[in-house]
């Protein structure tokens, strides 16, 4: 639902972020059993806020939002790009966000995590840290993840978004047309 509107909204934030605002790309990655990392990527600077948790419930997500809140300037609007996961839409989370009108949530389209820039950062974490090391415990793994974040933040570099919303939507349209042609040809 609202795929086109959501793509235009998020790409607009990437290509032309609002003045006096911080745009954060937020998501989580599971790395061992139920253990996971929540991360918020500042799209302008490349700086990452990250925290490991044992579970992915509203309680943990709210704790991460509070972590973000403690680490960002209080005088800026905060735009959060995140997926539609149920944990992000609970009454608890909605109530916390409602008490902070300077927070603005932008949900990615369903099954379109590729539009969330933090996913690109997760790929870097996986390629540069997780695939190259062996860990004897979850504690060691979490320590390596946090070390990677600290090293990354010493000299953060933002990812450059290069495609306009129109270019992305045209590409999706071409893909859908090819799929439709292939399906019709098989009938």
GROMACS .gro file of C-alpha atoms in nm:
model
  187
    1UNK     CA    1   0.000   0.000   0.000
    2UNK     CA    2   0.113   0.351  -0.087
    3UNK     CA    3   0.433   0.218  -0.247
    4UNK     CA    4   0.478   0.520  -0.476
    5UNK     CA    5   0.408   0.772  -0.199
    6UNK     CA    6   0.649   0.602   0.040
    7UNK     CA    7   0.927   0.581  -0.220
    8UNK     CA    8   0.886   0.950  -0.304
    9UNK     CA    9   0.882   1.044   0.066
   10UNK     CA   10   1.195   0.848   0.162
   11UNK     CA   11   1.397   0.933  -0.148
   12UNK     CA   12   1.302   1.296  -0.093
   13UNK     CA   13   1.453   1.277   0.256
   14UNK     CA   14   1.772   1.125   0.116
   15UNK     CA   15   1.816   1.373  -0.168
   16UNK     CA   16   1.692   1.684   0.010
   17UNK     CA   17   1.676   1.648   0.387
   18UNK     CA   18   1.477   1.916   0.572
   19UNK     CA   19   1.664   2.206   0.731
   20UNK     CA   20   1.725   2.181   1.107
   21UNK     CA   21   1.654   1.809   1.097
   22UNK     CA   22   1.831   1.481   1.143
   23UNK     CA   23   1.732   1.192   0.915
   24UNK     CA   24   1.797   0.850   1.067
   25UNK     CA   25   1.765   0.520   0.887
   26UNK     CA   26   1.669   0.265   1.155
   27UNK     CA   27   1.645  -0.113   1.149
   28UNK     CA   28   1.771  -0.425   1.317
   29UNK     CA   29   1.973  -0.728   1.218
   30UNK     CA   30   1.966  -1.066   1.390
   31UNK     CA   31   2.313  -1.207   1.448
   32UNK     CA   32   2.285  -1.504   1.688
   33UNK     CA   33   1.973  -1.697   1.782
   34UNK     CA   34   1.741  -1.417   1.900
   35UNK     CA   35   2.020  -1.167   1.966
   36UNK     CA   36   2.006  -0.859   1.751
   37UNK     CA   37   2.150  -0.519   1.681
   38UNK     CA   38   1.936  -0.210   1.645
   39UNK     CA   39   2.112   0.058   1.443
   40UNK     CA   40   2.034   0.415   1.342
   41UNK     CA   41   2.236   0.557   1.054
   42UNK     CA   42   2.255   0.935   1.022
   43UNK     CA   43   2.218   0.969   0.645
   44UNK     CA   44   2.400   1.305   0.633
   45UNK     CA   45   2.712   1.210   0.829
   46UNK     CA   46   2.723   0.829   0.821
   47UNK     CA   47   2.742   0.818   1.203
   48UNK     CA   48   2.579   0.508   1.355
   49UNK     CA   49   2.405   0.464   1.688
   50UNK     CA   50   2.383   0.096   1.773
   51UNK     CA   51   2.282  -0.123   2.062
   52UNK     CA   52   2.254  -0.499   2.105
   53UNK     CA   53   1.951  -0.666   2.260
   54UNK     CA   54   1.846  -1.020   2.343
   55UNK     CA   55   1.497  -0.987   2.196
   56UNK     CA   56   1.299  -0.777   1.949
   57UNK     CA   57   0.991  -0.660   2.132
   58UNK     CA   58   0.834  -0.318   2.171
   59UNK     CA   59   1.017  -0.285   2.503
   60UNK     CA   60   1.358  -0.322   2.337
   61UNK     CA   61   1.266  -0.099   2.046
   62UNK     CA   62   1.144   0.170   2.284
   63UNK     CA   63   1.471   0.139   2.476
   64UNK     CA   64   1.657   0.198   2.149
   65UNK     CA   65   1.442   0.502   2.067
   66UNK     CA   66   1.536   0.640   2.410
   67UNK     CA   67   1.902   0.572   2.328
   68UNK     CA   68   1.862   0.774   2.008
   69UNK     CA   69   1.681   1.049   2.194
   70UNK     CA   70   1.963   1.078   2.448
   71UNK     CA   71   2.226   1.108   2.174
   72UNK     CA   72   2.072   1.350   1.925
   73UNK     CA   73   2.044   1.730   1.955
   74UNK     CA   74   1.720   1.827   2.128
   75UNK     CA   75   1.661   2.127   1.902
   76UNK     CA   76   1.634   1.929   1.577
   77UNK     CA   77   1.343   1.754   1.413
   78UNK     CA   78   1.415   1.380   1.392
   79UNK     CA   79   1.299   1.191   1.084
   80UNK     CA   80   1.312   0.814   1.130
   81UNK     CA   81   1.296   0.583   0.831
   82UNK     CA   82   1.198   0.231   0.934
   83UNK     CA   83   1.004  -0.072   0.820
   84UNK     CA   84   0.647  -0.168   0.907
   85UNK     CA   85   0.741  -0.434   1.162
   86UNK     CA   86   0.463  -0.473   1.420
   87UNK     CA   87   0.701  -0.389   1.707
   88UNK     CA   88   0.745  -0.040   1.560
   89UNK     CA   89   0.369   0.027   1.570
   90UNK     CA   90   0.265  -0.085   1.918
   91UNK     CA   91   0.065   0.140   2.150
   92UNK     CA   92   0.373   0.179   2.370
   93UNK     CA   93   0.590   0.304   2.084
   94UNK     CA   94   0.314   0.521   1.933
   95UNK     CA   95   0.251   0.686   2.272
   96UNK     CA   96   0.623   0.760   2.320
   97UNK     CA   97   0.646   0.914   1.973
   98UNK     CA   98   0.323   1.113   2.022
   99UNK     CA   99   0.481   1.286   2.322
  100UNK     CA  100   0.766   1.399   2.095
  101UNK     CA  101   0.619   1.602   1.809
  102UNK     CA  102   0.967   1.669   1.672
  103UNK     CA  103   0.989   1.299   1.579
  104UNK     CA  104   0.854   1.210   1.234
  105UNK     CA  105   0.825   0.848   1.124
  106UNK     CA  106   0.852   0.742   0.759
  107UNK     CA  107   0.768   0.377   0.694
  108UNK     CA  108   0.930   0.191   0.405
  109UNK     CA  109   0.700   0.016   0.160
  110UNK     CA  110   0.623  -0.347   0.243
  111UNK     CA  111   0.902  -0.580   0.124
  112UNK     CA  112   1.122  -0.285   0.027
  113UNK     CA  113   1.396  -0.291   0.288
  114UNK     CA  114   1.641  -0.203   0.006
  115UNK     CA  115   1.523   0.159   0.036
  116UNK     CA  116   1.640   0.180   0.398
  117UNK     CA  117   2.004   0.299   0.391
  118UNK     CA  118   2.095   0.128   0.718
  119UNK     CA  119   2.062  -0.200   0.527
  120UNK     CA  120   2.369  -0.093   0.326
  121UNK     CA  121   2.555  -0.032   0.651
  122UNK     CA  122   2.450  -0.378   0.777
  123UNK     CA  123   2.606  -0.523   0.462
  124UNK     CA  124   2.934  -0.347   0.551
  125UNK     CA  125   2.917  -0.479   0.908
  126UNK     CA  126   2.857  -0.830   0.778
  127UNK     CA  127   3.127  -0.818   0.510
  128UNK     CA  128   3.398  -0.641   0.709
  129UNK     CA  129   3.338  -0.781   1.058
  130UNK     CA  130   3.097  -1.069   1.099
  131UNK     CA  131   3.209  -1.290   0.808
  132UNK     CA  132   3.576  -1.244   0.893
  133UNK     CA  133   3.571  -1.346   1.256
  134UNK     CA  134   3.493  -1.644   1.473
  135UNK     CA  135   3.329  -1.587   1.808
  136UNK     CA  136   3.325  -1.823   2.102
  137UNK     CA  137   3.031  -1.649   2.268
  138UNK     CA  138   2.750  -1.405   2.200
  139UNK     CA  139   2.923  -1.167   2.440
  140UNK     CA  140   3.238  -1.170   2.222
  141UNK     CA  141   3.027  -1.118   1.911
  142UNK     CA  142   2.847  -0.820   2.066
  143UNK     CA  143   3.182  -0.673   2.172
  144UNK     CA  144   3.311  -0.704   1.812
  145UNK     CA  145   2.997  -0.541   1.676
  146UNK     CA  146   3.026  -0.247   1.915
  147UNK     CA  147   3.399  -0.218   1.835
  148UNK     CA  148   3.310  -0.205   1.464
  149UNK     CA  149   3.058   0.073   1.531
  150UNK     CA  150   3.314   0.270   1.733
  151UNK     CA  151   3.579   0.232   1.459
  152UNK     CA  152   3.326   0.326   1.191
  153UNK     CA  153   3.224   0.637   1.387
  154UNK     CA  154   3.583   0.759   1.415
  155UNK     CA  155   3.564   0.849   1.046
  156UNK     CA  156   3.203   0.801   0.931
  157UNK     CA  157   3.114   0.840   0.566
  158UNK     CA  158   2.759   0.874   0.441
  159UNK     CA  159   2.626   0.663   0.158
  160UNK     CA  160   2.534   0.871  -0.144
  161UNK     CA  161   2.183   0.812  -0.273
  162UNK     CA  162   2.194   0.857  -0.649
  163UNK     CA  163   1.855   0.758  -0.790
  164UNK     CA  164   1.555   0.986  -0.792
  165UNK     CA  165   1.215   0.850  -0.698
  166UNK     CA  166   1.109   0.876  -1.063
  167UNK     CA  167   1.410   0.668  -1.175
  168UNK     CA  168   1.334   0.401  -0.911
  169UNK     CA  169   0.966   0.389  -1.000
  170UNK     CA  170   1.046   0.365  -1.372
  171UNK     CA  171   1.281   0.075  -1.299
  172UNK     CA  172   1.014  -0.101  -1.090
  173UNK     CA  173   0.764  -0.046  -1.372
  174UNK     CA  174   1.004  -0.201  -1.628
  175UNK     CA  175   1.063  -0.497  -1.397
  176UNK     CA  176   0.690  -0.554  -1.345
  177UNK     CA  177   0.634  -0.533  -1.720
  178UNK     CA  178   0.907  -0.798  -1.785
  179UNK     CA  179   0.761  -1.027  -1.519
  180UNK     CA  180   0.414  -0.985  -1.665
  181UNK     CA  181   0.543  -1.065  -2.016
  182UNK     CA  182   0.723  -1.375  -1.889
  183UNK     CA  183   0.418  -1.498  -1.701
  184UNK     CA  184   0.188  -1.438  -1.997
  185UNK     CA  185   0.432  -1.618  -2.226
  186UNK     CA  186   0.422  -1.926  -2.006
  187UNK     CA  187   0.043  -1.958  -2.023
   0.00000   0.00000   0.00000
